[in-house]
Amino acid sequence: MRYSRKHKGGRGPELAAEVTAFGELLAVYPFQPGTPGTPPEAVADWARALDAYEAAGRALRRDGREDVLRHLDDGMHAMGCLESRLTGGPLPMRLPLCFFDPRHGPSTAEVSWTPPDGTPRRVPVCAADEVRLREGSLPIASGHPARRPATPTPSLALRDRADWNKLAVPGIIAAFLGYALALFAVGDAGWAVVYLAAGHVPASFALLSGIALFSSASALWALIRRGHLTEAAFDRSEKTSSEHKHVHVVTDVSGRRYEHVRKVSGPTVKPLPHRRVWYVPGREDGGKVLGPWAVLGLPVAVLVAMPVFTLSAAATLYLVPGRLFIALLP
C-alpha cells in the first residue's frame, strides 16, 4: 500500500475532504492493536495515526490550514511505518514538508534563510523555493518573508509594555489586603484578622492540590486512552553526590527519545537491559514514558488529591467571598 504525501493546495472543502479520506482509511484498515504478538512499535504507529487524525480535525475546525496539512502528513507517515512493520519492509524515509508553505509538498533540500531581524538558519524547502532563494527572490506564497529593510519599531500599548510577571505578586498582595479592609469596613473585624493571619493557607492548599489533581487526572486519562506497555532499553547510569540512577530509553519511529529514570540504592546494583514501561504517545508535542506502576499510582494520586482540593476550595470560598456576603446580609 502506498501513502502519498502530496496535498492539494486548496481551501477548506479540499482540506475537509482530505481529512475525511484519511479517517475512512483508518476505519477500513485491517489492524487490531490487541492481537497477540503485535509489535509495540506497530501499536505506537497506529496510535500516532489516530492522534494525527484527531489533531487534523481540530485544526480544520479552527481554520489552521497549515496545521491540517502537517498533521495529515504525520498521520500518513505513521500509516506507512505501520504497513512496513506488518509486511517486514523498510521504514519509509521521512522528508519534512516545505518550511515556507506545506502545500508545496515534501522538501528536497536544506538552504540557509534569514528571518526579519533574525539570524541565518537552515530550513527544509521544496525544489521551487530552493531555486528562488538561491536567486535572491521571495519564496512562493511564503508565510515567512525573507530579509526585509528594517522599519521603525512602533510604540507599544500599555498592555504590551507592562511586565505582567512582575505585577502579579504586588497585585495578589493588594487584593489580599483589600479584602481584609473590606471585612473591617463591614464590621467583621474578627474574620478579617483570621483572614490576614491564615487566609492564604486554604488557598495555597487548593492551588497545589488542584494542580496535582489536574496533572494526575490528565496523565491517567492519556494512559487509559493511548498508553501501552513497551520495553525501554538501558542507556546509562547517572551518579550524584547523594543518589544513583539507571536511565532507560524508549525511541519512537521519528527518532525522539523518552527517558525513564529509576533511582537505585547504590553503584553495585546492576541495571536491567530492558524495563517494562508505559509509553503514552503525545498528540502534538511528543509522548511520555511512565513507570510500570503508573497504572496504580495515578488513580491513588487522583483519589488523594480530590478530597484535599474539595475541602481546601470550600474553605477558601467560605473566606473569599463567603464571609463578606454573610457580613452584608441583613
Coordinates of N, CA and C in Angstrom, one line a residue, residues 26-212:
L26 N -8.4 5.0 8.0 CA -8.2 4.4 9.3 C -9.4 3.4 9.7
A27 N -10.6 3.8 9.2 CA -11.8 3.0 9.6 C -11.7 1.6 8.9
V28 N -11.2 1.5 7.7 CA -11.2 0.2 7.0 C -9.9 -0.5 7.1
Y29 N -8.8 0.1 7.7 CA -7.5 -0.5 7.7 C -7.6 -1.8 8.6
P30 N -7.1 -2.9 8.1 CA -7.3 -4.2 8.9 C -6.1 -4.3 9.9
F31 N -6.2 -3.6 11.0 CA -5.2 -3.7 12.1 C -5.9 -3.7 13.4
Q32 N -5.6 -4.7 14.3 CA -6.1 -4.8 15.6 C -5.0 -4.7 16.6
P33 N -4.9 -3.6 17.3 CA -3.7 -3.4 18.3 C -3.7 -4.5 19.3
G34 N -4.8 -5.1 19.7 CA -4.8 -6.1 20.8 C -4.4 -7.5 20.4
T35 N -4.1 -7.7 19.1 CA -3.8 -9.1 18.6 C -2.5 -9.6 19.2
P36 N -2.5 -10.8 19.8 CA -1.2 -11.3 20.4 C -0.1 -11.3 19.4
G37 N 1.1 -10.9 19.9 CA 2.3 -10.9 19.1 C 2.5 -9.6 18.3
T38 N 1.5 -8.7 18.4 CA 1.7 -7.4 17.7 C 2.9 -6.6 18.2
P39 N 3.8 -6.2 17.4 CA 5.0 -5.4 17.9 C 4.5 -4.1 18.6
P40 N 5.1 -3.7 19.7 CA 4.7 -2.5 20.3 C 4.9 -1.3 19.4
E41 N 6.0 -1.4 18.5 CA 6.2 -0.2 17.6 C 5.0 0.0 16.7
A42 N 4.4 -1.2 16.2 CA 3.2 -1.1 15.3 C 2.1 -0.4 16.1
V43 N 1.9 -0.8 17.4 CA 0.8 -0.1 18.1 C 1.1 1.4 18.3
A44 N 2.3 1.7 18.5 CA 2.7 3.2 18.6 C 2.4 3.9 17.3
D45 N 2.7 3.2 16.1 CA 2.4 3.9 14.8 C 0.9 4.1 14.7
W46 N 0.1 3.1 15.1 CA -1.4 3.2 14.9 C -1.9 4.3 15.8
A47 N -1.4 4.4 17.1 CA -1.8 5.5 18.0 C -1.4 6.8 17.4
R48 N -0.2 6.9 16.8 CA 0.2 8.2 16.2 C -0.7 8.6 15.0
A49 N -1.1 7.6 14.2 CA -2.0 7.9 13.1 C -3.4 8.4 13.6
L50 N -3.9 7.8 14.7 CA -5.2 8.2 15.3 C -5.1 9.6 15.9
D51 N -4.0 9.9 16.6 CA -3.8 11.2 17.1 C -3.7 12.2 16.1
A52 N -3.0 11.9 15.0 CA -2.8 12.9 13.9 C -4.2 13.2 13.2
Y53 N -5.0 12.2 13.1 CA -6.4 12.4 12.5 C -7.2 13.3 13.4
E54 N -7.2 13.1 14.8 CA -7.9 14.0 15.7 C -7.3 15.4 15.7
A55 N -6.0 15.5 15.6 CA -5.4 16.8 15.6 C -5.7 17.6 14.3
A56 N -5.8 16.8 13.2 CA -6.1 17.5 11.9 C -7.6 18.0 11.9
G57 N -8.5 17.2 12.6 CA -9.9 17.6 12.7 C -10.0 18.9 13.5
R58 N -9.2 18.9 14.6 CA -9.3 20.2 15.5 C -8.7 21.4 14.7
A59 N -7.6 21.2 14.0 CA -7.0 22.3 13.2 C -7.9 22.7 12.1
L60 N -8.7 21.8 11.5 CA -9.6 22.1 10.5 C -10.8 23.0 11.0
R61 N -11.2 22.7 12.2 CA -12.3 23.5 12.8 C -11.9 24.9 13.1
R62 N -10.6 25.1 13.5 CA -10.2 26.5 13.7 C -9.5 27.1 12.5
D63 N -9.7 26.5 11.3 CA -9.2 27.0 10.1 C -7.6 27.1 10.1
G64 N -7.0 26.2 10.7 CA -5.5 26.2 10.7 C -5.0 25.3 9.5
R65 N -5.0 25.9 8.3 CA -4.7 25.1 7.1 C -3.4 24.4 7.1
E66 N -2.4 25.2 7.5 CA -1.0 24.6 7.5 C -0.9 23.5 8.6
D67 N -1.6 23.7 9.7 CA -1.6 22.6 10.7 C -2.3 21.4 10.2
V68 N -3.4 21.5 9.5 CA -4.1 20.4 9.0 C -3.1 19.5 8.1
L69 N -2.4 20.2 7.2 CA -1.5 19.5 6.3 C -0.4 18.8 7.0
R70 N 0.1 19.5 8.0 CA 1.2 18.8 8.8 C 0.7 17.6 9.6
H71 N -0.5 17.7 10.2 CA -1.0 16.6 10.9 C -1.3 15.4 9.9
L72 N -1.9 15.7 8.8 CA -2.1 14.7 7.8 C -0.8 14.0 7.3
D73 N 0.2 14.9 7.1 CA 1.5 14.3 6.7 C 2.0 13.4 7.8
D74 N 1.9 13.8 9.0 CA 2.4 12.9 10.1 C 1.6 11.6 10.2
G75 N 0.3 11.7 10.0 CA -0.6 10.5 10.0 C -0.3 9.6 8.9
M76 N 0.0 10.1 7.7 CA 0.3 9.3 6.5 C 1.7 8.6 6.7
H77 N 2.6 9.3 7.3 CA 3.9 8.7 7.6 C 3.7 7.6 8.7
A78 N 2.9 7.8 9.7 CA 2.7 6.7 10.7 C 2.0 5.5 10.0
M79 N 1.1 5.7 9.1 CA 0.5 4.5 8.4 C 1.5 3.8 7.5
G80 N 2.4 4.6 6.9 CA 3.4 4.0 6.1 C 4.4 3.1 7.0
C81 N 4.7 3.6 8.2 CA 5.6 2.9 9.1 C 4.8 1.6 9.5
L82 N 3.5 1.7 9.8 CA 2.8 0.6 10.3 C 2.7 -0.5 9.2
E83 N 2.5 -0.1 8.0 CA 2.4 -1.0 6.8 C 3.8 -1.7 6.7
S84 N 4.9 -1.0 6.8 CA 6.2 -1.6 6.7 C 6.5 -2.6 7.8
R85 N 6.0 -2.3 9.0 CA 6.3 -3.2 10.1 C 5.5 -4.5 10.0
L86 N 4.3 -4.4 9.5 CA 3.4 -5.6 9.3 C 3.9 -6.4 8.1
T87 N 4.5 -5.8 7.1 CA 4.9 -6.6 5.9 C 6.4 -6.9 6.0
G88 N 7.1 -6.4 6.9 CA 8.5 -6.7 7.0 C 9.4 -5.8 6.1
G89 N 8.8 -4.8 5.5 CA 9.6 -3.9 4.6 C 10.4 -2.8 5.4
P90 N 11.2 -2.1 4.7 CA 11.9 -1.0 5.3 C 11.0 0.2 5.6
L91 N 11.3 0.9 6.7 CA 10.5 2.0 7.1 C 10.7 3.1 6.1
P92 N 9.6 3.8 5.8 CA 9.6 4.9 4.8 C 10.5 6.1 5.3
M93 N 11.2 6.7 4.3 CA 12.0 7.9 4.7 C 11.1 9.0 5.0
R94 N 11.4 9.8 6.0 CA 10.6 10.9 6.4 C 11.3 12.2 5.9
L95 N 10.6 12.9 5.0 CA 11.1 14.2 4.5 C 10.1 15.2 5.0
P96 N 10.6 16.2 5.7 CA 9.7 17.3 6.2 C 9.0 18.1 5.1
L97 N 7.9 18.6 5.4 CA 7.2 19.5 4.4 C 8.0 20.8 4.2
C98 N 7.7 21.5 3.1 CA 8.4 22.7 2.8 C 8.1 23.7 4.0
F99 N 9.2 24.3 4.4 CA 9.1 25.2 5.6 C 8.2 26.4 5.3
F100 N 8.2 26.9 4.1 CA 7.5 28.2 3.8 C 6.0 28.0 3.5
D101 N 5.7 26.8 3.1 CA 4.2 26.5 2.8 C 4.1 25.0 2.7
P102 N 3.4 24.3 3.6 CA 3.3 22.8 3.5 C 2.6 22.4 2.3
R103 N 1.8 23.3 1.6 CA 1.1 22.9 0.4 C 2.1 22.7 -0.8
H104 N 3.3 23.1 -0.6 CA 4.3 22.9 -1.7 C 4.7 21.4 -1.7
G105 N 4.4 20.6 -0.6 CA 4.8 19.2 -0.6 C 6.1 19.0 0.2
P106 N 6.6 17.8 0.1 CA 7.9 17.4 0.8 C 9.0 18.3 0.4
S107 N 10.0 18.5 1.3 CA 11.2 19.3 0.9 C 12.1 18.4 0.1
T108 N 13.0 19.1 -0.6 CA 14.0 18.4 -1.4 C 15.4 18.8 -1.0
A109 N 15.6 19.9 -0.2 CA 16.9 20.3 0.2 C 16.8 21.2 1.4
E110 N 17.9 21.5 2.0 CA 18.0 22.5 3.1 C 18.8 23.7 2.6
V111 N 18.3 24.9 2.8 CA 19.0 26.1 2.4 C 19.1 27.0 3.6
S112 N 20.0 28.0 3.5 CA 20.2 29.0 4.5 C 19.1 30.1 4.3
W113 N 18.5 30.5 5.3 CA 17.4 31.5 5.3 C 17.5 32.4 6.5
T114 N 17.3 33.7 6.3 CA 17.4 34.7 7.4 C 16.1 35.4 7.6
P115 N 15.4 35.1 8.8 CA 14.1 35.8 9.0 C 14.4 37.3 9.3
P116 N 13.3 38.1 9.2 CA 13.5 39.5 9.6 C 14.1 39.7 11.0
D117 N 15.2 40.5 11.0 CA 15.8 40.8 12.3 C 16.2 39.6 13.1
G118 N 16.6 38.5 12.3 CA 17.0 37.3 12.9 C 18.3 36.8 12.5
T119 N 18.7 35.6 12.8 CA 19.9 35.0 12.4 C 19.7 34.0 11.4
P120 N 20.7 33.7 10.5 CA 20.6 32.7 9.5 C 20.3 31.3 10.1
R121 N 19.6 30.5 9.4 CA 19.3 29.2 9.9 C 19.1 28.3 8.6
R122 N 19.2 27.0 8.8 CA 18.9 26.0 7.8 C 17.5 25.5 7.8
V123 N 16.8 25.6 6.7 CA 15.4 25.3 6.7 C 15.1 24.3 5.5
P124 N 14.2 23.3 5.7 CA 13.9 22.5 4.5 C 12.9 23.1 3.6
V125 N 13.2 23.1 2.3 CA 12.4 23.8 1.3 C 12.1 22.9 0.1
C126 N 11.0 23.2 -0.6 CA 10.7 22.4 -1.9 C 11.7 22.9 -3.0
A127 N 11.6 22.2 -4.1 CA 12.6 22.5 -5.2 C 12.4 23.9 -5.7
A128 N 11.1 24.3 -5.9 CA 10.9 25.6 -6.4 C 11.4 26.7 -5.5
D129 N 11.1 26.6 -4.2 CA 11.6 27.6 -3.3 C 13.2 27.6 -3.2
E130 N 13.7 26.4 -3.3 CA 15.2 26.4 -3.3 C 15.8 27.2 -4.4
V131 N 15.2 27.1 -5.6 CA 15.7 27.9 -6.8 C 15.5 29.4 -6.5
R132 N 14.3 29.7 -6.0 CA 14.0 31.2 -5.8 C 14.9 31.8 -4.8
L133 N 15.2 31.1 -3.7 CA 16.0 31.6 -2.6 C 17.5 31.7 -3.1
R134 N 17.9 30.8 -3.9 CA 19.3 30.9 -4.4 C 19.5 32.0 -5.3
E135 N 18.4 32.4 -6.0 CA 18.4 33.5 -6.9 C 18.1 34.9 -6.2
G136 N 17.8 34.8 -4.9 CA 17.5 36.0 -4.2 C 16.1 36.5 -4.2
S137 N 15.2 35.7 -4.7 CA 13.8 36.0 -4.7 C 13.0 35.5 -3.5
L138 N 11.8 36.0 -3.3 CA 11.0 35.5 -2.2 C 10.4 34.1 -2.5
P139 N 10.2 33.3 -1.4 CA 9.6 32.0 -1.6 C 8.2 32.2 -2.2
I140 N 7.7 31.1 -2.8 CA 6.3 31.1 -3.3 C 5.3 31.1 -2.2
A141 N 4.4 32.0 -2.2 CA 3.3 32.1 -1.2 C 3.8 31.9 0.2
S142 N 4.9 32.6 0.5 CA 5.6 32.3 1.8 C 4.8 33.0 2.9
G143 N 4.7 32.2 4.0 CA 4.3 32.8 5.3 C 5.4 33.4 6.1
H144 N 6.6 33.2 5.6 CA 7.8 33.6 6.3 C 8.6 34.5 5.4
P145 N 8.4 35.8 5.2 CA 9.1 36.6 4.2 C 10.6 36.7 4.5
A146 N 11.3 36.8 3.5 CA 12.8 36.8 3.6 C 13.2 38.1 4.1
R147 N 14.5 38.3 4.1 CA 15.1 39.5 4.7 C 14.5 40.8 4.1
R148 N 14.0 41.7 5.0 CA 13.5 43.0 4.5 C 14.1 44.1 5.2
P149 N 14.1 45.3 4.6 CA 14.7 46.5 5.3 C 14.1 46.7 6.6
A150 N 14.9 47.2 7.5 CA 14.4 47.5 8.9 C 13.5 48.7 8.9
T151 N 12.4 48.5 9.7 CA 11.4 49.6 9.8 C 11.4 50.1 11.2
P152 N 11.0 51.3 11.5 CA 10.9 51.8 12.8 C 10.0 51.0 13.7
T153 N 10.4 50.8 14.9 CA 9.6 50.0 15.8 C 8.4 50.8 16.3
P154 N 7.2 50.3 16.1 CA 6.0 51.1 16.5 C 6.0 51.2 18.0
S155 N 5.4 52.2 18.6 CA 5.2 52.4 20.0 C 4.2 51.3 20.5
L156 N 4.5 50.7 21.6 CA 3.7 49.7 22.2 C 2.6 50.2 23.1
A157 N 1.5 49.6 23.1 CA 0.4 49.9 24.0 C 0.8 49.6 25.4
L158 N 0.1 50.1 26.4 CA 0.4 49.8 27.8 C 0.4 48.3 28.1
R159 N -0.6 47.6 27.6 CA -0.7 46.2 27.9 C 0.5 45.4 27.3
D160 N 1.1 46.0 26.3 CA 2.3 45.3 25.7 C 3.6 45.7 26.4
R161 N 3.6 46.9 27.0 CA 4.8 47.4 27.7 C 4.9 46.9 29.1
A162 N 3.8 46.5 29.7 CA 3.8 46.1 31.1 C 4.4 44.7 31.2
D163 N 5.2 44.6 32.3 CA 5.7 43.2 32.6 C 4.8 42.6 33.6
W164 N 3.8 41.8 33.1 CA 2.8 41.3 34.0 C 3.3 40.3 35.0
N165 N 4.4 39.7 34.7 CA 5.0 38.7 35.7 C 5.4 39.5 37.0
K166 N 6.0 40.7 36.8 CA 6.4 41.5 37.9 C 5.2 42.1 38.7
L167 N 4.1 42.3 38.0 CA 3.0 42.9 38.6 C 2.1 41.9 39.3
A168 N 2.3 40.6 39.0 CA 1.4 39.6 39.6 C 1.4 39.5 41.1
V169 N 2.6 39.5 41.7 CA 2.8 39.4 43.1 C 2.2 40.6 43.8
P170 N 2.6 41.8 43.4 CA 2.0 43.0 44.1 C 0.5 43.0 43.9
G171 N 0.0 42.6 42.8 CA -1.5 42.6 42.6 C -2.2 41.7 43.6
I172 N -1.6 40.5 43.8 CA -2.2 39.5 44.7 C -2.1 40.0 46.1
I173 N -1.0 40.6 46.5 CA -0.9 41.2 47.9 C -1.9 42.3 48.0
A174 N -2.1 43.2 47.0 CA -3.1 44.3 47.1 C -4.5 43.7 47.3
A175 N -4.8 42.7 46.5 CA -6.2 42.1 46.6 C -6.4 41.5 48.0
F176 N -5.3 40.8 48.5 CA -5.4 40.2 49.8 C -5.7 41.2 50.9
L177 N -4.9 42.3 50.9 CA -5.2 43.4 51.9 C -6.5 44.1 51.7
G178 N -6.9 44.3 50.4 CA -8.1 45.0 50.1 C -9.3 44.2 50.6
Y179 N -9.3 42.9 50.5 CA -10.4 42.1 51.0 C -10.5 42.2 52.5
A180 N -9.3 42.1 53.2 CA -9.3 42.3 54.7 C -9.9 43.6 55.1
L181 N -9.5 44.7 54.4 CA -10.0 46.0 54.7 C -11.6 46.0 54.5
A182 N -12.0 45.3 53.5 CA -13.5 45.3 53.2 C -14.2 44.6 54.4
L183 N -13.6 43.5 54.9 CA -14.2 42.9 56.1 C -14.2 43.8 57.3
F184 N -13.1 44.6 57.5 CA -13.1 45.6 58.6 C -14.2 46.6 58.4
A185 N -14.4 47.0 57.1 CA -15.3 48.1 56.8 C -16.7 47.7 57.1
V186 N -17.1 46.4 56.9 CA -18.4 46.0 57.1 C -18.6 45.5 58.6
G187 N -17.6 45.6 59.4 CA -17.8 45.2 60.8 C -17.4 43.8 61.2
D188 N -16.8 43.1 60.3 CA -16.4 41.7 60.6 C -14.9 41.7 60.9
A189 N -14.5 42.4 62.0 CA -13.1 42.5 62.3 C -12.4 41.2 62.7
G190 N -13.2 40.4 63.4 CA -12.6 39.1 63.8 C -12.1 38.2 62.6
W191 N -13.1 38.1 61.6 CA -12.7 37.3 60.5 C -11.7 38.0 59.6
A192 N -11.6 39.3 59.7 CA -10.6 40.0 58.9 C -9.2 39.6 59.5
V193 N -9.1 39.5 60.8 CA -7.8 39.2 61.5 C -7.5 37.7 61.1
V194 N -8.5 36.8 61.2 CA -8.3 35.4 60.8 C -7.8 35.3 59.3
Y195 N -8.4 36.1 58.5 CA -8.1 36.1 57.1 C -6.6 36.6 56.9
L196 N -6.2 37.6 57.6 CA -4.9 38.1 57.4 C -3.9 37.1 58.0
A197 N -4.2 36.4 59.0 CA -3.3 35.5 59.7 C -3.1 34.2 58.9
A198 N -4.2 33.7 58.4 CA -4.2 32.3 57.8 C -5.0 32.1 56.6
G199 N -5.5 33.2 56.0 CA -6.3 33.1 54.8 C -5.6 32.5 53.6
H200 N -4.3 32.6 53.6 CA -3.5 32.1 52.5 C -3.4 30.6 52.6
V201 N -3.6 30.0 53.7 CA -3.4 28.5 53.9 C -4.3 27.7 53.1
P202 N -5.7 27.9 53.2 CA -6.5 27.0 52.4 C -6.4 27.4 50.9
A203 N -6.1 28.6 50.6 CA -6.0 29.0 49.2 C -4.7 28.3 48.6
S204 N -3.7 28.2 49.3 CA -2.5 27.5 48.9 C -2.7 26.0 48.7
F205 N -3.4 25.4 49.7 CA -3.7 24.0 49.5 C -4.6 23.8 48.3
A206 N -5.6 24.7 48.1 CA -6.5 24.5 47.0 C -5.7 24.6 45.6
L207 N -4.8 25.5 45.6 CA -4.0 25.7 44.3 C -3.1 24.5 44.1
L208 N -2.3 24.1 45.1 CA -1.4 23.0 44.9 C -2.1 21.6 44.6
S209 N -3.2 21.4 45.4 CA -3.9 20.1 45.2 C -4.7 20.2 43.9
G210 N -5.1 21.3 43.5 CA -5.8 21.4 42.2 C -4.8 21.1 41.0
I211 N -3.6 21.7 41.1 CA -2.6 21.4 40.1 C -2.3 19.9 40.1
A212 N -2.1 19.3 41.3 CA -1.8 17.8 41.4 C -3.0 17.0 40.8

